[in-house]
Amino acid sequence: SVFLAVALLCALANAYPQYQALIPNGSRVPNPCDPSQIAQGVGHINFQGTGPLNPFGEDFKAAGRQWTTDLCEKDSDGDGLTNGQELGDPECVWSQGETPARTTGLSHPGFDEATVSC
């Protein structure tokens, strides 16, 4: 029904900010295809947050949707930078609600910007 579709869309729209808050700079991760835009769904193939999970999304899910030292130290997209380096937590000390060590110079942990097809 239309009501169910609208309810589902609302639930999905509200879910992304929830997940963004669980990783450092989750609401500041640049879209690799247009760095002037924010990637709304950091863990998804589609930068708007729909579709299958990207490698970072798979790793985040495997970590119980928590920012762990292992997830931070991992290089999910294989670009030579750890997830922590890409998200502004190079020392892997960030906790939810804190300001990360770095809030600029970020990159996307789910896509290697040098090889992503846009």
PDB file of C-alpha atoms in Angstrom:
ATOM      1  CA  SER A   1       0.000   0.000   0.000  1.00  0.00           C
ATOM      2  CA  VAL A   2       0.986   3.651  -0.329  1.00  0.00           C
ATOM      3  CA  PHE A   3       1.023   4.055   3.454  1.00  0.00           C
ATOM      4  CA  LEU A   4       3.483   1.174   3.853  1.00  0.00           C
ATOM      5  CA  ALA A   5       5.761   2.583   1.138  1.00  0.00           C
ATOM      6  CA  VAL A   6       5.774   6.029   2.761  1.00  0.00           C
ATOM      7  CA  ALA A   7       6.417   4.519   6.201  1.00  0.00           C
ATOM      8  CA  LEU A   8       9.322   2.487   4.829  1.00  0.00           C
ATOM      9  CA  LEU A   9      10.861   5.518   3.118  1.00  0.00           C
ATOM     10  CA  CYS A  10      10.578   7.540   6.327  1.00  0.00           C
ATOM     11  CA  ALA A  11      12.240   4.758   8.300  1.00  0.00           C
ATOM     12  CA  LEU A  12      15.086   4.554   5.785  1.00  0.00           C
ATOM     13  CA  ALA A  13      15.565   8.316   5.745  1.00  0.00           C
ATOM     14  CA  ASN A  14      15.808   8.367   9.523  1.00  0.00           C
ATOM     15  CA  ALA A  15      18.225   5.418   9.679  1.00  0.00           C
ATOM     16  CA  TYR A  16      21.196   7.054   7.971  1.00  0.00           C
ATOM     17  CA  PRO A  17      21.772   9.826  10.535  1.00  0.00           C
ATOM     18  CA  GLN A  18      21.646   7.114  13.196  1.00  0.00           C
ATOM     19  CA  TYR A  19      24.473   5.207  11.489  1.00  0.00           C
ATOM     20  CA  GLN A  20      26.397   8.394  10.681  1.00  0.00           C
ATOM     21  CA  ALA A  21      26.607   9.098  14.410  1.00  0.00           C
ATOM     22  CA  LEU A  22      28.283   5.727  14.987  1.00  0.00           C
ATOM     23  CA  ILE A  23      31.438   6.541  13.003  1.00  0.00           C
ATOM     24  CA  PRO A  24      33.776   9.535  13.242  1.00  0.00           C
ATOM     25  CA  ASN A  25      32.750  12.362  10.910  1.00  0.00           C
ATOM     26  CA  GLY A  26      29.887  10.222   9.632  1.00  0.00           C
ATOM     27  CA  SER A  27      27.978  13.303   8.500  1.00  0.00           C
ATOM     28  CA  ARG A  28      31.033  14.813   6.773  1.00  0.00           C
ATOM     29  CA  VAL A  29      32.280  11.992   4.524  1.00  0.00           C
ATOM     30  CA  PRO A  30      32.711  13.358   0.995  1.00  0.00           C
ATOM     31  CA  ASN A  31      31.056  11.713  -1.983  1.00  0.00           C
ATOM     32  CA  PRO A  32      34.010  10.341  -4.007  1.00  0.00           C
ATOM     33  CA  CYS A  33      32.279  11.290  -7.272  1.00  0.00           C
ATOM     34  CA  ASP A  34      31.563  14.858  -6.153  1.00  0.00           C
ATOM     35  CA  PRO A  35      33.617  15.923  -3.104  1.00  0.00           C
ATOM     36  CA  SER A  36      31.469  19.042  -2.723  1.00  0.00           C
ATOM     37  CA  GLN A  37      28.628  16.689  -1.706  1.00  0.00           C
ATOM     38  CA  ILE A  38      28.320  14.533   1.417  1.00  0.00           C
ATOM     39  CA  ALA A  39      27.907  10.763   1.053  1.00  0.00           C
ATOM     40  CA  GLN A  40      24.642  10.144   2.899  1.00  0.00           C
ATOM     41  CA  GLY A  41      25.025   6.368   3.070  1.00  0.00           C
ATOM     42  CA  VAL A  42      28.711   5.795   3.825  1.00  0.00           C
ATOM     43  CA  GLY A  43      28.246   2.022   3.965  1.00  0.00           C
ATOM     44  CA  HIS A  44      26.352   1.637   0.683  1.00  0.00           C
ATOM     45  CA  ILE A  45      27.301   1.352  -2.986  1.00  0.00           C
ATOM     46  CA  ASN A  46      24.881   4.184  -3.764  1.00  0.00           C
ATOM     47  CA  PHE A  47      26.135   7.360  -2.089  1.00  0.00           C
ATOM     48  CA  GLN A  48      22.564   8.296  -1.175  1.00  0.00           C
ATOM     49  CA  GLY A  49      22.441   5.235   1.074  1.00  0.00           C
ATOM     50  CA  THR A  50      20.564   2.634  -0.902  1.00  0.00           C
ATOM     51  CA  GLY A  51      21.449  -0.656  -2.503  1.00  0.00           C
ATOM     52  CA  PRO A  52      24.043  -3.200  -1.468  1.00  0.00           C
ATOM     53  CA  LEU A  53      26.721  -2.483   1.092  1.00  0.00           C
ATOM     54  CA  ASN A  54      30.186  -1.403  -0.029  1.00  0.00           C
ATOM     55  CA  PRO A  55      33.300  -2.969   1.589  1.00  0.00           C
ATOM     56  CA  PHE A  56      33.217  -0.503   4.506  1.00  0.00           C
ATOM     57  CA  GLY A  57      29.516  -1.196   5.040  1.00  0.00           C
ATOM     58  CA  GLU A  58      30.207  -4.935   5.135  1.00  0.00           C
ATOM     59  CA  ASP A  59      33.022  -4.417   7.652  1.00  0.00           C
ATOM     60  CA  PHE A  60      30.888  -2.047   9.762  1.00  0.00           C
ATOM     61  CA  LYS A  61      28.081  -4.610   9.808  1.00  0.00           C
ATOM     62  CA  ALA A  62      30.542  -7.383  10.780  1.00  0.00           C
ATOM     63  CA  ALA A  63      31.776  -5.164  13.648  1.00  0.00           C
ATOM     64  CA  GLY A  64      28.250  -5.055  15.059  1.00  0.00           C
ATOM     65  CA  ARG A  65      27.659  -1.556  13.665  1.00  0.00           C
ATOM     66  CA  GLN A  66      30.183  -0.185  16.148  1.00  0.00           C
ATOM     67  CA  TRP A  67      33.373   1.808  15.691  1.00  0.00           C
ATOM     68  CA  THR A  68      35.973  -0.636  16.987  1.00  0.00           C
ATOM     69  CA  THR A  69      39.756  -0.529  16.953  1.00  0.00           C
ATOM     70  CA  ASP A  70      39.772  -3.382  14.436  1.00  0.00           C
ATOM     71  CA  LEU A  71      37.373  -1.538  12.105  1.00  0.00           C
ATOM     72  CA  CYS A  72      39.376   1.663  12.515  1.00  0.00           C
ATOM     73  CA  GLU A  73      42.670  -0.062  11.669  1.00  0.00           C
ATOM     74  CA  LYS A  74      41.213  -1.903   8.678  1.00  0.00           C
ATOM     75  CA  ASP A  75      41.567  -0.617   5.103  1.00  0.00           C
ATOM     76  CA  SER A  76      38.124  -1.584   3.835  1.00  0.00           C
ATOM     77  CA  ASP A  77      38.515  -0.111   0.345  1.00  0.00           C
ATOM     78  CA  GLY A  78      42.133  -1.210  -0.178  1.00  0.00           C
ATOM     79  CA  ASP A  79      43.441   2.277  -0.955  1.00  0.00           C
ATOM     80  CA  GLY A  80      46.363   2.156   1.476  1.00  0.00           C
ATOM     81  CA  LEU A  81      44.670   4.266   4.173  1.00  0.00           C
ATOM     82  CA  THR A  82      43.013   2.835   7.250  1.00  0.00           C
ATOM     83  CA  ASN A  83      39.359   3.578   7.861  1.00  0.00           C
ATOM     84  CA  GLY A  84      40.470   5.710  10.805  1.00  0.00           C
ATOM     85  CA  GLN A  85      42.809   7.770   8.639  1.00  0.00           C
ATOM     86  CA  GLU A  86      40.033   8.321   6.103  1.00  0.00           C
ATOM     87  CA  LEU A  87      37.464   9.292   8.740  1.00  0.00           C
ATOM     88  CA  GLY A  88      39.691  11.574  10.836  1.00  0.00           C
ATOM     89  CA  ASP A  89      40.512   9.134  13.658  1.00  0.00           C
ATOM     90  CA  PRO A  90      44.058   8.033  12.776  1.00  0.00           C
ATOM     91  CA  GLU A  91      44.857   6.955  16.353  1.00  0.00           C
ATOM     92  CA  CYS A  92      41.599   4.970  16.676  1.00  0.00           C
ATOM     93  CA  VAL A  93      40.594   6.706  19.908  1.00  0.00           C
ATOM     94  CA  TRP A  94      37.282   8.312  18.863  1.00  0.00           C
ATOM     95  CA  SER A  95      34.139   7.632  20.894  1.00  0.00           C
ATOM     96  CA  GLN A  96      30.573   8.399  19.874  1.00  0.00           C
ATOM     97  CA  GLY A  97      29.620  11.982  20.697  1.00  0.00           C
ATOM     98  CA  GLU A  98      33.221  13.237  20.685  1.00  0.00           C
ATOM     99  CA  THR A  99      34.820  15.444  18.051  1.00  0.00           C
ATOM    100  CA  PRO A 100      37.276  13.392  15.972  1.00  0.00           C
ATOM    101  CA  ALA A 101      40.958  14.349  15.883  1.00  0.00           C
ATOM    102  CA  ARG A 102      40.473  15.698  12.345  1.00  0.00           C
ATOM    103  CA  THR A 103      37.308  17.022  10.706  1.00  0.00           C
ATOM    104  CA  THR A 104      38.756  18.062   7.335  1.00  0.00           C
ATOM    105  CA  GLY A 105      40.796  16.248   4.717  1.00  0.00           C
ATOM    106  CA  LEU A 106      38.497  13.242   4.951  1.00  0.00           C
ATOM    107  CA  SER A 107      37.981  10.532   2.358  1.00  0.00           C
ATOM    108  CA  HIS A 108      35.484   7.731   1.829  1.00  0.00           C
ATOM    109  CA  PRO A 109      36.384   4.430   3.559  1.00  0.00           C
ATOM    110  CA  GLY A 110      34.247   2.338   1.198  1.00  0.00           C
ATOM    111  CA  PHE A 111      35.665   3.468  -2.154  1.00  0.00           C
ATOM    112  CA  ASP A 112      39.205   3.971  -3.409  1.00  0.00           C
ATOM    113  CA  GLU A 113      38.912   7.483  -4.846  1.00  0.00           C
ATOM    114  CA  ALA A 114      41.689   6.762  -7.360  1.00  0.00           C
ATOM    115  CA  THR A 115      39.766   3.939  -9.015  1.00  0.00           C
ATOM    116  CA  VAL A 116      36.058   4.585  -8.331  1.00  0.00           C
ATOM    117  CA  SER A 117      33.856   4.773 -11.433  1.00  0.00           C
ATOM    118  CA  CYS A 118      31.360   7.612 -11.277  1.00  0.00           C
TER     119      CYS A 118
END
